[in-house]
PDB file of C-alpha atoms in Angstrom:
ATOM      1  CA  UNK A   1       0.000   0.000   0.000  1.00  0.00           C
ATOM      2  CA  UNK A   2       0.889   3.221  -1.137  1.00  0.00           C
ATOM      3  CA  UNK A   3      -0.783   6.572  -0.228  1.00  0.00           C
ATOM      4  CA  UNK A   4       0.766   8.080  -3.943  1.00  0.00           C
ATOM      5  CA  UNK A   5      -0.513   5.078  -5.330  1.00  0.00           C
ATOM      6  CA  UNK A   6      -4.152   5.090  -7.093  1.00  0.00           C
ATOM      7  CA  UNK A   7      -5.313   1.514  -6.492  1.00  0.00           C
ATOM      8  CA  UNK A   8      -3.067   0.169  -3.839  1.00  0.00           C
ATOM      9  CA  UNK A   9      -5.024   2.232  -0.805  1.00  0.00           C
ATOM     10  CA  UNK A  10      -6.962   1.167   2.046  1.00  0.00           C
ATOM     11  CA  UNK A  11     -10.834   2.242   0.645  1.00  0.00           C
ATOM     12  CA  UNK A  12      -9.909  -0.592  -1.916  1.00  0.00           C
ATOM     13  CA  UNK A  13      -8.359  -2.999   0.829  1.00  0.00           C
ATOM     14  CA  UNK A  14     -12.074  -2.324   2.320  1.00  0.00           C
ATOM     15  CA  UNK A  15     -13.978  -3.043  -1.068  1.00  0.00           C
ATOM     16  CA  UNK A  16     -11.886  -6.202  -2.109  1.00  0.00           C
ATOM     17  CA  UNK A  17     -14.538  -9.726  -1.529  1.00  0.00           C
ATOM     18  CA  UNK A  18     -13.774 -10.902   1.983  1.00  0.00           C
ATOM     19  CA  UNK A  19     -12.068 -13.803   0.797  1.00  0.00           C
ATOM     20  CA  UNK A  20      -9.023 -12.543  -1.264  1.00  0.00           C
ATOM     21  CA  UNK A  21      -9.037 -10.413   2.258  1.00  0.00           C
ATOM     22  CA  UNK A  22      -8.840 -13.447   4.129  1.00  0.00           C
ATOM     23  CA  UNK A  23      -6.150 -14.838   2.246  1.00  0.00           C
ATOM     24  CA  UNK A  24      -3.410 -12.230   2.993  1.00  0.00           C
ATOM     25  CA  UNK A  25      -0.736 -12.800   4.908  1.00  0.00           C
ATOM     26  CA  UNK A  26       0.998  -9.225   4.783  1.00  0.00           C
ATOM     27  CA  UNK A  27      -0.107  -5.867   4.200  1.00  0.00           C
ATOM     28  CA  UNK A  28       2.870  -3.656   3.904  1.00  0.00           C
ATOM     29  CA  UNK A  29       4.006  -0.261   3.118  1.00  0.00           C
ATOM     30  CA  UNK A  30       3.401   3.658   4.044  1.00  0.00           C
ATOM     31  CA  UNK A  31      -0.245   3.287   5.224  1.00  0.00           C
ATOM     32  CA  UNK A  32      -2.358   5.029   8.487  1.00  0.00           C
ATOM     33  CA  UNK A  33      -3.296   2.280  10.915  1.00  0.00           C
ATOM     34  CA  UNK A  34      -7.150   1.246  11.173  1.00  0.00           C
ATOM     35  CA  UNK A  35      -5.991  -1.902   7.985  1.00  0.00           C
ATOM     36  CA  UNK A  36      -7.152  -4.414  10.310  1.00  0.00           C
ATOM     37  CA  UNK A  37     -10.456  -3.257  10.819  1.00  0.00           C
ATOM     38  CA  UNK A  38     -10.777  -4.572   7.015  1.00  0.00           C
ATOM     39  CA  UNK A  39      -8.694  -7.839   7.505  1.00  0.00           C
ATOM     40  CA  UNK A  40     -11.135 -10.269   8.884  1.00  0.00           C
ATOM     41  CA  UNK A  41      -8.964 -12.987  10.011  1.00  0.00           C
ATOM     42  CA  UNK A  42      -7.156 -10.063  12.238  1.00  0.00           C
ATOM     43  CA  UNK A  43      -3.879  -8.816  12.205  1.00  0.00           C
ATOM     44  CA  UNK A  44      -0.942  -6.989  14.520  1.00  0.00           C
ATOM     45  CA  UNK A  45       1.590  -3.890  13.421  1.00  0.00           C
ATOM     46  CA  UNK A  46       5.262  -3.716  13.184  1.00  0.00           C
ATOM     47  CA  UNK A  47       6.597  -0.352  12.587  1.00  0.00           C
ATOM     48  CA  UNK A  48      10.079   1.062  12.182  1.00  0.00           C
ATOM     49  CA  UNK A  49      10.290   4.678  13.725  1.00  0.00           C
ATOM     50  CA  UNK A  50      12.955   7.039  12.836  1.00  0.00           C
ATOM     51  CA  UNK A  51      14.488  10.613  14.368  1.00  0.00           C
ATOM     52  CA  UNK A  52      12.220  12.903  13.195  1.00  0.00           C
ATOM     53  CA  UNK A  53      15.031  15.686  11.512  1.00  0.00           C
ATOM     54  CA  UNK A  54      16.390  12.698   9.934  1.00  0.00           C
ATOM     55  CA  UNK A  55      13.033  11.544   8.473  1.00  0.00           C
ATOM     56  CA  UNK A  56      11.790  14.846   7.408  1.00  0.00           C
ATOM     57  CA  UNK A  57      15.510  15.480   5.463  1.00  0.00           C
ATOM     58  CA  UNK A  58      15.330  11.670   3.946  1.00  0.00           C
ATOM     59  CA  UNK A  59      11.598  12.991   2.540  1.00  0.00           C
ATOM     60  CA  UNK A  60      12.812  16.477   1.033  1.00  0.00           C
ATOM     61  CA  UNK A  61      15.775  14.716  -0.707  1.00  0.00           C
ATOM     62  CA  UNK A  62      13.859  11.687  -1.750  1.00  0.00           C
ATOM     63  CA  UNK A  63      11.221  13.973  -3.687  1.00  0.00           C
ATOM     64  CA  UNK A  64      14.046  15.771  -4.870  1.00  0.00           C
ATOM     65  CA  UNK A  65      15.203  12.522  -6.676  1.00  0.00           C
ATOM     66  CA  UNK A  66      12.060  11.379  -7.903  1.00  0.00           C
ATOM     67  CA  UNK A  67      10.281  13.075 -10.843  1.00  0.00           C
ATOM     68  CA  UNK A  68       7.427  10.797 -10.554  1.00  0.00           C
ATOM     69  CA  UNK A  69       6.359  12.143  -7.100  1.00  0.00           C
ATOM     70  CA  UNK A  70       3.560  14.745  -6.945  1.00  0.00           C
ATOM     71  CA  UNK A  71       5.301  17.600  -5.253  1.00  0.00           C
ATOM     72  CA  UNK A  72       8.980  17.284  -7.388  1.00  0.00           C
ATOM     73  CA  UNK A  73       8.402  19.454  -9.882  1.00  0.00           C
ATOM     74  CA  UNK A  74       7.647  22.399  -7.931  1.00  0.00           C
ATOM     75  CA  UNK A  75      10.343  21.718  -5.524  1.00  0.00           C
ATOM     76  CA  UNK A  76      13.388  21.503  -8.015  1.00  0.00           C
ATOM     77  CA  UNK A  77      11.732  24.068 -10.942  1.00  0.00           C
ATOM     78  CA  UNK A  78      10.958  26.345  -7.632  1.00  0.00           C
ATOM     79  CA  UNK A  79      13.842  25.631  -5.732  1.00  0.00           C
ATOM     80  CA  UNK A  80      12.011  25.167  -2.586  1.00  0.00           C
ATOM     81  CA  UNK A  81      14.448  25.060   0.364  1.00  0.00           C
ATOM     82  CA  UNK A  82      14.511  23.270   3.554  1.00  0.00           C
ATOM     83  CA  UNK A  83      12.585  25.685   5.647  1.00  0.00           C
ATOM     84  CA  UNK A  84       9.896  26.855   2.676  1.00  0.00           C
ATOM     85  CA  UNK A  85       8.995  22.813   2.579  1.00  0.00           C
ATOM     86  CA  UNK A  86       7.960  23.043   5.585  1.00  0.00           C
ATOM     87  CA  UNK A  87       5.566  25.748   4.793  1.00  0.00           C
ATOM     88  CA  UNK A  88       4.288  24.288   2.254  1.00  0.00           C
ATOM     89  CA  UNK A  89       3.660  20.740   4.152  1.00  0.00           C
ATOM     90  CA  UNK A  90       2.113  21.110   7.200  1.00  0.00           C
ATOM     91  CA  UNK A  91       0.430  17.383   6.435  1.00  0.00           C
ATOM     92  CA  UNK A  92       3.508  16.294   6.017  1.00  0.00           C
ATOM     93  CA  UNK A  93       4.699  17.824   9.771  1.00  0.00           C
ATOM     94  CA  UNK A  94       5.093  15.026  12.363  1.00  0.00           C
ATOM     95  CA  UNK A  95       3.708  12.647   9.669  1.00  0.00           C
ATOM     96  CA  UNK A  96       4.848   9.357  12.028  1.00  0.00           C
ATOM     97  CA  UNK A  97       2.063  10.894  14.733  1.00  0.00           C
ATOM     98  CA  UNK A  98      -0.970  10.889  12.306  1.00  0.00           C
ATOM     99  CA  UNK A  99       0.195   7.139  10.711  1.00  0.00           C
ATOM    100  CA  UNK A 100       0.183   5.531  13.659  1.00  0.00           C
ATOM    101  CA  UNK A 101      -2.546   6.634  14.925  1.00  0.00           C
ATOM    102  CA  UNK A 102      -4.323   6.217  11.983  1.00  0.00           C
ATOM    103  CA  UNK A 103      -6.144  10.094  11.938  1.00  0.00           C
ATOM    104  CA  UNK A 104      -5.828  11.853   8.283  1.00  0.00           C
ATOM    105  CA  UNK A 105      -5.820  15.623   8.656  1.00  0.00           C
ATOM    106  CA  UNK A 106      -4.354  18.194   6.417  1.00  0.00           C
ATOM    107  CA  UNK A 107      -4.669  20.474   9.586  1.00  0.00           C
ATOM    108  CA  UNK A 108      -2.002  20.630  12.763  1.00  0.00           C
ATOM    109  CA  UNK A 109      -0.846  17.915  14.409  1.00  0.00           C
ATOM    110  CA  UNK A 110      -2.059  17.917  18.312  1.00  0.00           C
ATOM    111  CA  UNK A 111      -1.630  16.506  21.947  1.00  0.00           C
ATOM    112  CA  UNK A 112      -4.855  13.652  20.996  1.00  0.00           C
ATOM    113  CA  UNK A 113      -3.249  12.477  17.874  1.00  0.00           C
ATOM    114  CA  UNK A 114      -0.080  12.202  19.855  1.00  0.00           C
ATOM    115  CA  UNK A 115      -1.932  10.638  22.909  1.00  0.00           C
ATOM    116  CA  UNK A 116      -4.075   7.921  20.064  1.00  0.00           C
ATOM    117  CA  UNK A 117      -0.491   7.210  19.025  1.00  0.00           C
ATOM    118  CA  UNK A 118       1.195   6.245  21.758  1.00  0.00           C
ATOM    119  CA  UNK A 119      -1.923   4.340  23.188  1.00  0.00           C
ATOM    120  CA  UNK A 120      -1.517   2.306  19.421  1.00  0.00           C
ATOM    121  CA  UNK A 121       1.272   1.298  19.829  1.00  0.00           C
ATOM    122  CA  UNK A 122       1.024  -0.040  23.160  1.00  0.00           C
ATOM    123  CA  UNK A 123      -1.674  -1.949  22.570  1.00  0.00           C
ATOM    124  CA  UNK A 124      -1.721  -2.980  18.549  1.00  0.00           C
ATOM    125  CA  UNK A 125       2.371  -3.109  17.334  1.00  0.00           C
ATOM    126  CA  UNK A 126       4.165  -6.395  18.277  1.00  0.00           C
ATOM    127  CA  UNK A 127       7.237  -4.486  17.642  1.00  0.00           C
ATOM    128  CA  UNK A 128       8.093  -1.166  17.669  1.00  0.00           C
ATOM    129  CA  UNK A 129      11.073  -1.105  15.911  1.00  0.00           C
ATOM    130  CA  UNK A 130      13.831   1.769  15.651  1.00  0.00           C
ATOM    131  CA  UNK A 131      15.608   2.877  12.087  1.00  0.00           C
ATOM    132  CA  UNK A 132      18.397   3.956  14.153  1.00  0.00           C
ATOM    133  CA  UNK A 133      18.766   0.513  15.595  1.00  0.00           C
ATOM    134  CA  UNK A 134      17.930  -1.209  12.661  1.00  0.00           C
ATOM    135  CA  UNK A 135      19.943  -4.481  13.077  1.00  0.00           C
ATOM    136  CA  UNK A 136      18.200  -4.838  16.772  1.00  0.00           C
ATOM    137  CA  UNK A 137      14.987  -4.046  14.957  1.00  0.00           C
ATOM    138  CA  UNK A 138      15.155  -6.861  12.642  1.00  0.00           C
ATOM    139  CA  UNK A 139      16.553  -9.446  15.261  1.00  0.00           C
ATOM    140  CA  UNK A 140      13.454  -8.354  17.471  1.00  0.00           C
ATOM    141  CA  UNK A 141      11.078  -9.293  14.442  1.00  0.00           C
ATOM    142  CA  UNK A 142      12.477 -11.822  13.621  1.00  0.00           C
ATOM    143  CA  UNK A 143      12.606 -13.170  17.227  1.00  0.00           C
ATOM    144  CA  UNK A 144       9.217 -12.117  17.895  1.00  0.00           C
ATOM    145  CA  UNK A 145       7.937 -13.979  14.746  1.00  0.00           C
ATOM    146  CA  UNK A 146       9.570 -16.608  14.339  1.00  0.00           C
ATOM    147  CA  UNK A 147      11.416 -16.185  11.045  1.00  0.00           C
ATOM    148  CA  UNK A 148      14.496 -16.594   9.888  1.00  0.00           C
ATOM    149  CA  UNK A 149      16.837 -14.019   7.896  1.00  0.00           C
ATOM    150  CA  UNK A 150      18.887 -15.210   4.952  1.00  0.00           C
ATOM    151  CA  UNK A 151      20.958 -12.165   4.750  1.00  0.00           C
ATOM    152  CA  UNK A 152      21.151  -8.677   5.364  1.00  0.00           C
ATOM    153  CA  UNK A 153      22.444  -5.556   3.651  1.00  0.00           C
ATOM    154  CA  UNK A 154      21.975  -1.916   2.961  1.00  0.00           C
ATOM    155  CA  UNK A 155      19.934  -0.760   0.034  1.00  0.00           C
ATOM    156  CA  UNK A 156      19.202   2.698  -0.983  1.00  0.00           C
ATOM    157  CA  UNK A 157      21.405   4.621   1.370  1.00  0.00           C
ATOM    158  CA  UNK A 158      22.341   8.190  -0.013  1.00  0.00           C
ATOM    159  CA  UNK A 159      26.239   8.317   0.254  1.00  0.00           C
ATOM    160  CA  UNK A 160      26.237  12.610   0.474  1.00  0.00           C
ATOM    161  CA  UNK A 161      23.559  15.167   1.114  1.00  0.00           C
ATOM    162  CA  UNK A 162      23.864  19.267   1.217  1.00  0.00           C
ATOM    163  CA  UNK A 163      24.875  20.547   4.820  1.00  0.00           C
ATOM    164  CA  UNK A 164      21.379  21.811   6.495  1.00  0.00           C
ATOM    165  CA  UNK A 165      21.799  25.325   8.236  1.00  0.00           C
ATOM    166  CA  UNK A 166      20.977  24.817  12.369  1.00  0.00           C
ATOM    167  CA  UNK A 167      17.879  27.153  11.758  1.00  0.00           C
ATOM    168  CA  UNK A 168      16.680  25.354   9.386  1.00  0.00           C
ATOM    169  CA  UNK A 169      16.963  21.975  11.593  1.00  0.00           C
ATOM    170  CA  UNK A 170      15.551  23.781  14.235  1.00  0.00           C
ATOM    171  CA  UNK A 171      12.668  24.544  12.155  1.00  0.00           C
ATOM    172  CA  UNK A 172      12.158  20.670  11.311  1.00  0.00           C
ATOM    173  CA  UNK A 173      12.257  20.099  15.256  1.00  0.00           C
ATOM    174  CA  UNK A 174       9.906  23.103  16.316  1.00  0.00           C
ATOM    175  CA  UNK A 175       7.832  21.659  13.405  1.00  0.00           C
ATOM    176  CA  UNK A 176       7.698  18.197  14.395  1.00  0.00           C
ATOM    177  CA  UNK A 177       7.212  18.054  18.463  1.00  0.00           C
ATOM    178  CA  UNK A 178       5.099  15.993  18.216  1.00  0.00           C
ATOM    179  CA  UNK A 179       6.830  13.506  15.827  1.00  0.00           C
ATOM    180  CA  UNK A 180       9.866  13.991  18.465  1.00  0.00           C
ATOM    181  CA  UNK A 181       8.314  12.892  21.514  1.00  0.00           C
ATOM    182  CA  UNK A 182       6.334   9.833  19.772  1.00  0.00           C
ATOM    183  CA  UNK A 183       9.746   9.031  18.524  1.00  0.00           C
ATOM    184  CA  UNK A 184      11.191   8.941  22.495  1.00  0.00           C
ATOM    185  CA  UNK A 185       8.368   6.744  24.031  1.00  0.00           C
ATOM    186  CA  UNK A 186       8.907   4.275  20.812  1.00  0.00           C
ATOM    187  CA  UNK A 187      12.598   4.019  22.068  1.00  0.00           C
ATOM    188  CA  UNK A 188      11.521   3.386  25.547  1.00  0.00           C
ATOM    189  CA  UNK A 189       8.591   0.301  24.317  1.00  0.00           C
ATOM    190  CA  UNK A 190      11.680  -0.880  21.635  1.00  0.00           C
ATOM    191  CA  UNK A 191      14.297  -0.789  24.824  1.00  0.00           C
ATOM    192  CA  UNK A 192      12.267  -2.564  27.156  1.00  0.00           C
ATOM    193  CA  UNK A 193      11.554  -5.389  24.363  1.00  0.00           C
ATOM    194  CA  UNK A 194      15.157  -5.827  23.879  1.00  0.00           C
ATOM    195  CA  UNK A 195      16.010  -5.944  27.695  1.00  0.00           C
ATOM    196  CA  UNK A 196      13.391  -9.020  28.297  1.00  0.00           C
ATOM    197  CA  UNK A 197      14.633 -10.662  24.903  1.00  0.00           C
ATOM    198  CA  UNK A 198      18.696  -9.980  25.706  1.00  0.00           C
ATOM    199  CA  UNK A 199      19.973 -12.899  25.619  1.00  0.00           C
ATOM    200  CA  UNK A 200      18.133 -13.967  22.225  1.00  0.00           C
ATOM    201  CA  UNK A 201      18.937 -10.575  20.835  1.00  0.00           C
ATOM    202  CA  UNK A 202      22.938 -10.574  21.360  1.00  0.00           C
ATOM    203  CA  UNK A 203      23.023 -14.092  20.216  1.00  0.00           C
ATOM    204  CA  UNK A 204      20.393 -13.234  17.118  1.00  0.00           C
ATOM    205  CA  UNK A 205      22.773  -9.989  16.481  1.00  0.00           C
ATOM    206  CA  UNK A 206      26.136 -12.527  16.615  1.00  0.00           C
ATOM    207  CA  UNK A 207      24.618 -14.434  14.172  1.00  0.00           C
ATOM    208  CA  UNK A 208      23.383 -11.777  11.741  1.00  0.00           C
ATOM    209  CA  UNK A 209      26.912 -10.508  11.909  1.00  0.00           C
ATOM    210  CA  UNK A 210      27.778 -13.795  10.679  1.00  0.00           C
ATOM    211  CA  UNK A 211      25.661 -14.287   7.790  1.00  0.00           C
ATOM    212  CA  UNK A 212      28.525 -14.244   4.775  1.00  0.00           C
ATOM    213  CA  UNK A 213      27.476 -11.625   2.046  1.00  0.00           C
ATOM    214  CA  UNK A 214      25.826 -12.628  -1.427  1.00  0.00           C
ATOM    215  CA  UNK A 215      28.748 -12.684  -3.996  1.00  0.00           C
ATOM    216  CA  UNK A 216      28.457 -11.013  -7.033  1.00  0.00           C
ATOM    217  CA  UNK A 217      26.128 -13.065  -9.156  1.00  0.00           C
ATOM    218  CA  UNK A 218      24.025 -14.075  -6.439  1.00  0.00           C
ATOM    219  CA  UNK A 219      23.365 -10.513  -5.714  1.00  0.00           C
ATOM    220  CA  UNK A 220      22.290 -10.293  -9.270  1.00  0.00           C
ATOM    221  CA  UNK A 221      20.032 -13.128  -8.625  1.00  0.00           C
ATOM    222  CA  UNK A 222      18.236 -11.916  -5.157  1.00  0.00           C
ATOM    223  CA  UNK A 223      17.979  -8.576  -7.225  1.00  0.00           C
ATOM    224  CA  UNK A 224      16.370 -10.137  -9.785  1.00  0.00           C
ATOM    225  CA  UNK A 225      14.068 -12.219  -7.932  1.00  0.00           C
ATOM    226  CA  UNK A 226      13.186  -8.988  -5.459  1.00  0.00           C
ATOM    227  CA  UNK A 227      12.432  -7.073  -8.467  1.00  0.00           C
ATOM    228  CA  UNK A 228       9.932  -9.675  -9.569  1.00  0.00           C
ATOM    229  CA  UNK A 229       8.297 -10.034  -6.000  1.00  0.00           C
ATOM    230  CA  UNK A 230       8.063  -6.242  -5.993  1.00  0.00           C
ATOM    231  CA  UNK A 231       6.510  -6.571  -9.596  1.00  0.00           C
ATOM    232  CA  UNK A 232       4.141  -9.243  -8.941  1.00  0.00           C
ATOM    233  CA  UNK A 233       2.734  -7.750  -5.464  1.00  0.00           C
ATOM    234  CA  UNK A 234       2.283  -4.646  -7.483  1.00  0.00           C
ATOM    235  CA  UNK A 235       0.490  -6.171  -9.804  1.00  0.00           C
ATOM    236  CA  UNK A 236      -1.718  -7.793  -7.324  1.00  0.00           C
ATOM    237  CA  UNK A 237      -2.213  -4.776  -5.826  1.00  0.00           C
ATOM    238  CA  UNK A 238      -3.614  -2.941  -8.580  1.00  0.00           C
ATOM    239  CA  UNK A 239      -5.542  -6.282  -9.894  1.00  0.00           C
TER     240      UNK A 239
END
């Protein structure tokens, strides 16, 4: 699910026959919660929070790069900056607050959507996960799921980005309060997971360390076959 996508959105989760509903086994992507109100054999969350400034930067550079996104255009032919995207987003302003818990509003962000979020993810995500502690993150999942992880490695990291002025990063924070303090309490719910998992964590982290690398043509291969996956489910999705 995609919330620039057309088809792949949660009114046509809703509208899909109950049993090609029933039959899913993972709904995935950038979505609000509330999905499981429309999966009727039920369902639980995993999210991956990240640092707000950090977040909010990865957005403004990622539109930047993609001329297929709905606000790119005016941002490079404009040359909107750093602190005018803010001004022009305030949807887009603690953004983690209003997907989690699962209230669309182009207006500001306040102390009950913060409140709804935090009570979310207390009681609906089996793992709150943190970007910043990503390897943790996925040992957690994997640990609290059951599955297994062939290998792991970085994928669209940006190597260099323009240095940010401090006002402008203090705009991003003032900006995204909200966003910031959701973001602590996630790191307190993600630390206390770890601490009663410990001693399956440090030995699930050993072994992920472990895990030898895909060579060259078998990188070519898991490419290839993650291409197709992401093909297929998009195809699925729009079917």
């Amino acid at each position: 699910m995609d919330p620039y996508r057309i088809r792949a959105t949660a009114e046509r989760l809703e509208k899909l026959p109950e049993q090609r509903r029933r039959r899913l086994r993972v709904v995935r992507g950038h979505l609000y919660y509330g999905v499981h109100k429309f999966l009727p054999q039920g369902a639980t969350y995993v999210t991956m929070l990240r640092e707000p400034v950090a977040r909010f930067l990865s957005s403004y550079y990622f539109i930047q790069r993609r001329p297929l996104h709905p606000m790119h255009r005016k941002v490079t032919t404009e040359r909107v900056g750093v602190e005018d995207f803010i001004r022009l987003t305030p949807h887009r302003q603690n953004l983690q607050c209003r997907l989690i818990a699962g209230i669309k509003s182009e207006g500001k962000c306040d102390e009950r959507i913060l409140d709804q979020a935090k009570e979310n993810l207390m009681k609906s995500f089996s793992v709150v996960g943190i970007c910043e502690r990503f390897e943790e993150s996925l040992v957690v999942i994997a640990k609290s799921f059951n599955w297994e992880i062939p290998f792991y490695e970085n994928r669209k990291v940006s190597k260099t980005r323009p240095q940010v002025e401090p006002s402008a990063i203090e705009m991003i924070r003032e900006h995204n309060r909200l966003d910031l303090e959701l973001y602590e309490f996630g790191k307190n719910l993600f630390q206390e997971m770890v601490a009663k998992k410990d001693a399956e964590v440090k030995k699930g982290l050993v072994h992920l360390k472990s895990i030898p690398k895909p060579g060259r043509w078998q990188n070519m291969y898991q490419s290839s076959v993650g291409a197709g996956r992401c093909l297929v489910s998009k195809i699925a999705s729009a079917a």
